[in-house]
């Protein structure tokens, strides 16, 4: 699973890879800055299985309709800081200044809600301490 959070121009994600209840020794990048196309400059992060994450990332990179995915969530932040969340079939706008997805999202949201000075990386760092499916190192991308 995963923890990805966004606040104030920064998206952060953990890098733990799990398979069932097992923690694998590798790390994975789960947050990206889109370098071209319709969403150039946007930030993207996804939680769930690797195949679904890549399908969702490619749909954003190419500006096409996202596939239906039952095991993945996504976070997309446009260069103007508009936040969208993907929950299986469509992107929906988030009417808040921050957001979090993944298994550790509740921990990350608590940090963002109660500490106005906390960054997205701070929120993910705490989630990594409390959620067995999230782990260091943390990767970040910025608008």
CSV table of C-alpha atoms in Angstrom, one decimal:
chain,number,residue,atom,x,y,z
A,1,UNK,CA,0.0,0.0,0.0
A,2,UNK,CA,1.0,3.6,0.1
A,3,UNK,CA,0.7,7.1,1.7
A,4,UNK,CA,0.7,10.1,-0.6
A,5,UNK,CA,0.0,13.6,0.6
A,6,UNK,CA,-0.2,17.1,-1.0
A,7,UNK,CA,0.1,20.6,0.6
A,8,UNK,CA,1.4,24.0,-0.5
A,9,UNK,CA,2.9,23.0,-3.8
A,10,UNK,CA,4.6,19.8,-2.6
A,11,UNK,CA,3.5,16.2,-3.2
A,12,UNK,CA,5.2,13.5,-1.1
A,13,UNK,CA,5.0,9.7,-1.2
A,14,UNK,CA,6.4,6.8,0.7
A,15,UNK,CA,8.4,4.1,-1.2
A,16,UNK,CA,7.5,0.8,0.5
A,17,UNK,CA,6.5,-2.1,-1.7
A,18,UNK,CA,4.3,-4.8,-0.3
A,19,UNK,CA,2.9,-8.1,-1.6
A,20,UNK,CA,0.1,-9.3,0.6
A,21,UNK,CA,1.4,-9.1,4.1
A,22,UNK,CA,5.1,-9.2,3.0
A,23,UNK,CA,7.3,-6.1,2.8
A,24,UNK,CA,9.7,-6.4,-0.2
A,25,UNK,CA,13.3,-5.0,0.1
A,26,UNK,CA,12.9,-2.8,-3.0
A,27,UNK,CA,11.7,0.8,-3.1
A,28,UNK,CA,9.3,2.4,-5.5
A,29,UNK,CA,8.7,6.0,-6.7
A,30,UNK,CA,5.0,6.8,-6.4
A,31,UNK,CA,5.0,10.5,-7.1
A,32,UNK,CA,5.9,12.2,-10.4
A,33,UNK,CA,6.0,15.6,-12.1
A,34,UNK,CA,4.4,15.4,-15.5
A,35,UNK,CA,7.0,16.7,-18.0
A,36,UNK,CA,4.8,17.2,-21.1
A,37,UNK,CA,1.4,17.0,-22.7
A,38,UNK,CA,-1.9,18.4,-21.6
A,39,UNK,CA,-0.9,18.2,-17.9
A,40,UNK,CA,2.6,19.5,-18.2
A,41,UNK,CA,3.9,20.7,-14.8
A,42,UNK,CA,1.2,18.8,-12.8
A,43,UNK,CA,2.0,16.6,-9.9
A,44,UNK,CA,0.8,13.0,-9.9
A,45,UNK,CA,0.8,10.2,-7.3
A,46,UNK,CA,-1.0,6.9,-7.1
A,47,UNK,CA,-1.6,4.1,-4.6
A,48,UNK,CA,-2.5,0.5,-5.3
A,49,UNK,CA,-1.1,-2.1,-7.5
A,50,UNK,CA,1.9,-1.3,-9.8
A,51,UNK,CA,0.1,-2.2,-13.1
A,52,UNK,CA,-2.9,0.1,-12.3
A,53,UNK,CA,-0.6,2.9,-11.2
A,54,UNK,CA,1.3,2.8,-14.5
A,55,UNK,CA,-2.0,2.7,-16.5
A,56,UNK,CA,-3.3,5.7,-14.6
A,57,UNK,CA,0.0,7.6,-14.9
A,58,UNK,CA,0.1,7.0,-18.7
A,59,UNK,CA,-3.5,8.2,-19.0
A,60,UNK,CA,-2.5,11.5,-17.4
A,61,UNK,CA,0.7,11.8,-19.4
A,62,UNK,CA,-1.3,11.3,-22.6
A,63,UNK,CA,-4.4,13.3,-21.6
A,64,UNK,CA,-6.8,10.5,-22.1
A,65,UNK,CA,-9.7,9.1,-20.2
A,66,UNK,CA,-8.5,7.0,-17.2
A,67,UNK,CA,-9.1,3.3,-17.2
A,68,UNK,CA,-11.5,1.7,-14.7
A,69,UNK,CA,-9.3,0.5,-11.8
A,70,UNK,CA,-10.7,-1.1,-8.7
A,71,UNK,CA,-7.5,-1.3,-6.7
A,72,UNK,CA,-6.0,2.1,-7.3
A,73,UNK,CA,-6.4,5.7,-6.2
A,74,UNK,CA,-4.7,8.8,-7.7
A,75,UNK,CA,-3.9,12.3,-6.8
A,76,UNK,CA,-3.4,15.0,-9.5
A,77,UNK,CA,-2.4,18.6,-8.8
A,78,UNK,CA,-2.5,21.0,-11.7
A,79,UNK,CA,0.1,23.8,-12.0
A,80,UNK,CA,-2.6,26.2,-10.7
A,81,UNK,CA,-2.8,24.1,-7.5
A,82,UNK,CA,-6.3,22.6,-8.3
A,83,UNK,CA,-6.4,19.1,-6.7
A,84,UNK,CA,-8.1,16.1,-8.2
A,85,UNK,CA,-8.6,12.7,-6.7
A,86,UNK,CA,-9.2,9.4,-8.6
A,87,UNK,CA,-11.2,6.8,-7.0
A,88,UNK,CA,-11.6,4.0,-9.5
A,89,UNK,CA,-13.2,5.5,-12.6
A,90,UNK,CA,-13.2,9.3,-12.6
A,91,UNK,CA,-11.2,12.3,-11.4
A,92,UNK,CA,-13.1,14.5,-8.9
A,93,UNK,CA,-12.1,17.9,-7.7
A,94,UNK,CA,-11.0,18.2,-4.1
A,95,UNK,CA,-12.3,21.4,-2.5
A,96,UNK,CA,-9.5,21.6,0.2
A,97,UNK,CA,-6.0,23.0,0.3
A,98,UNK,CA,-4.5,19.6,1.0
A,99,UNK,CA,-5.2,15.9,0.3
A,100,UNK,CA,-3.9,12.4,1.1
A,101,UNK,CA,-4.5,8.9,-0.4
A,102,UNK,CA,-3.5,5.4,0.4
A,103,UNK,CA,-3.4,3.1,3.3
A,104,UNK,CA,-1.8,5.7,5.6
A,105,UNK,CA,-4.0,8.6,4.3
A,106,UNK,CA,-5.9,9.0,7.6
A,107,UNK,CA,-2.6,9.5,9.5
A,108,UNK,CA,-1.4,12.0,6.9
A,109,UNK,CA,-4.7,13.9,6.9
A,110,UNK,CA,-4.6,14.2,10.7
A,111,UNK,CA,-1.1,15.8,10.5
A,112,UNK,CA,-2.3,18.2,7.7
A,113,UNK,CA,-5.4,19.1,9.6
A,114,UNK,CA,-3.9,19.8,13.0
A,115,UNK,CA,-0.5,21.2,12.1
A,116,UNK,CA,-0.6,24.3,9.8
A,117,UNK,CA,3.2,24.3,9.5
A,118,UNK,CA,3.5,20.6,8.5
A,119,UNK,CA,4.5,19.8,4.9
A,120,UNK,CA,3.3,16.9,2.8
A,121,UNK,CA,6.6,15.2,3.6
A,122,UNK,CA,6.0,15.6,7.3
A,123,UNK,CA,2.5,14.0,6.9
A,124,UNK,CA,3.9,11.0,5.0
A,125,UNK,CA,6.8,10.7,7.5
A,126,UNK,CA,4.3,10.3,10.4
A,127,UNK,CA,2.2,7.9,8.4
A,128,UNK,CA,5.3,5.7,7.8
A,129,UNK,CA,5.8,5.4,11.5
A,130,UNK,CA,2.2,4.3,12.1
A,131,UNK,CA,1.2,2.4,9.0
A,132,UNK,CA,3.0,-0.9,8.4
A,133,UNK,CA,2.2,-0.7,4.6
A,134,UNK,CA,4.1,2.7,4.2
A,135,UNK,CA,7.8,3.1,4.6
A,136,UNK,CA,10.8,5.3,4.0
A,137,UNK,CA,12.4,6.8,2.1
A,138,UNK,CA,10.0,9.6,1.1
A,139,UNK,CA,10.1,11.0,-2.4
A,140,UNK,CA,8.8,14.6,-3.2
A,141,UNK,CA,7.9,16.6,-6.2
A,142,UNK,CA,7.0,20.3,-6.3
A,143,UNK,CA,4.9,22.6,-8.5
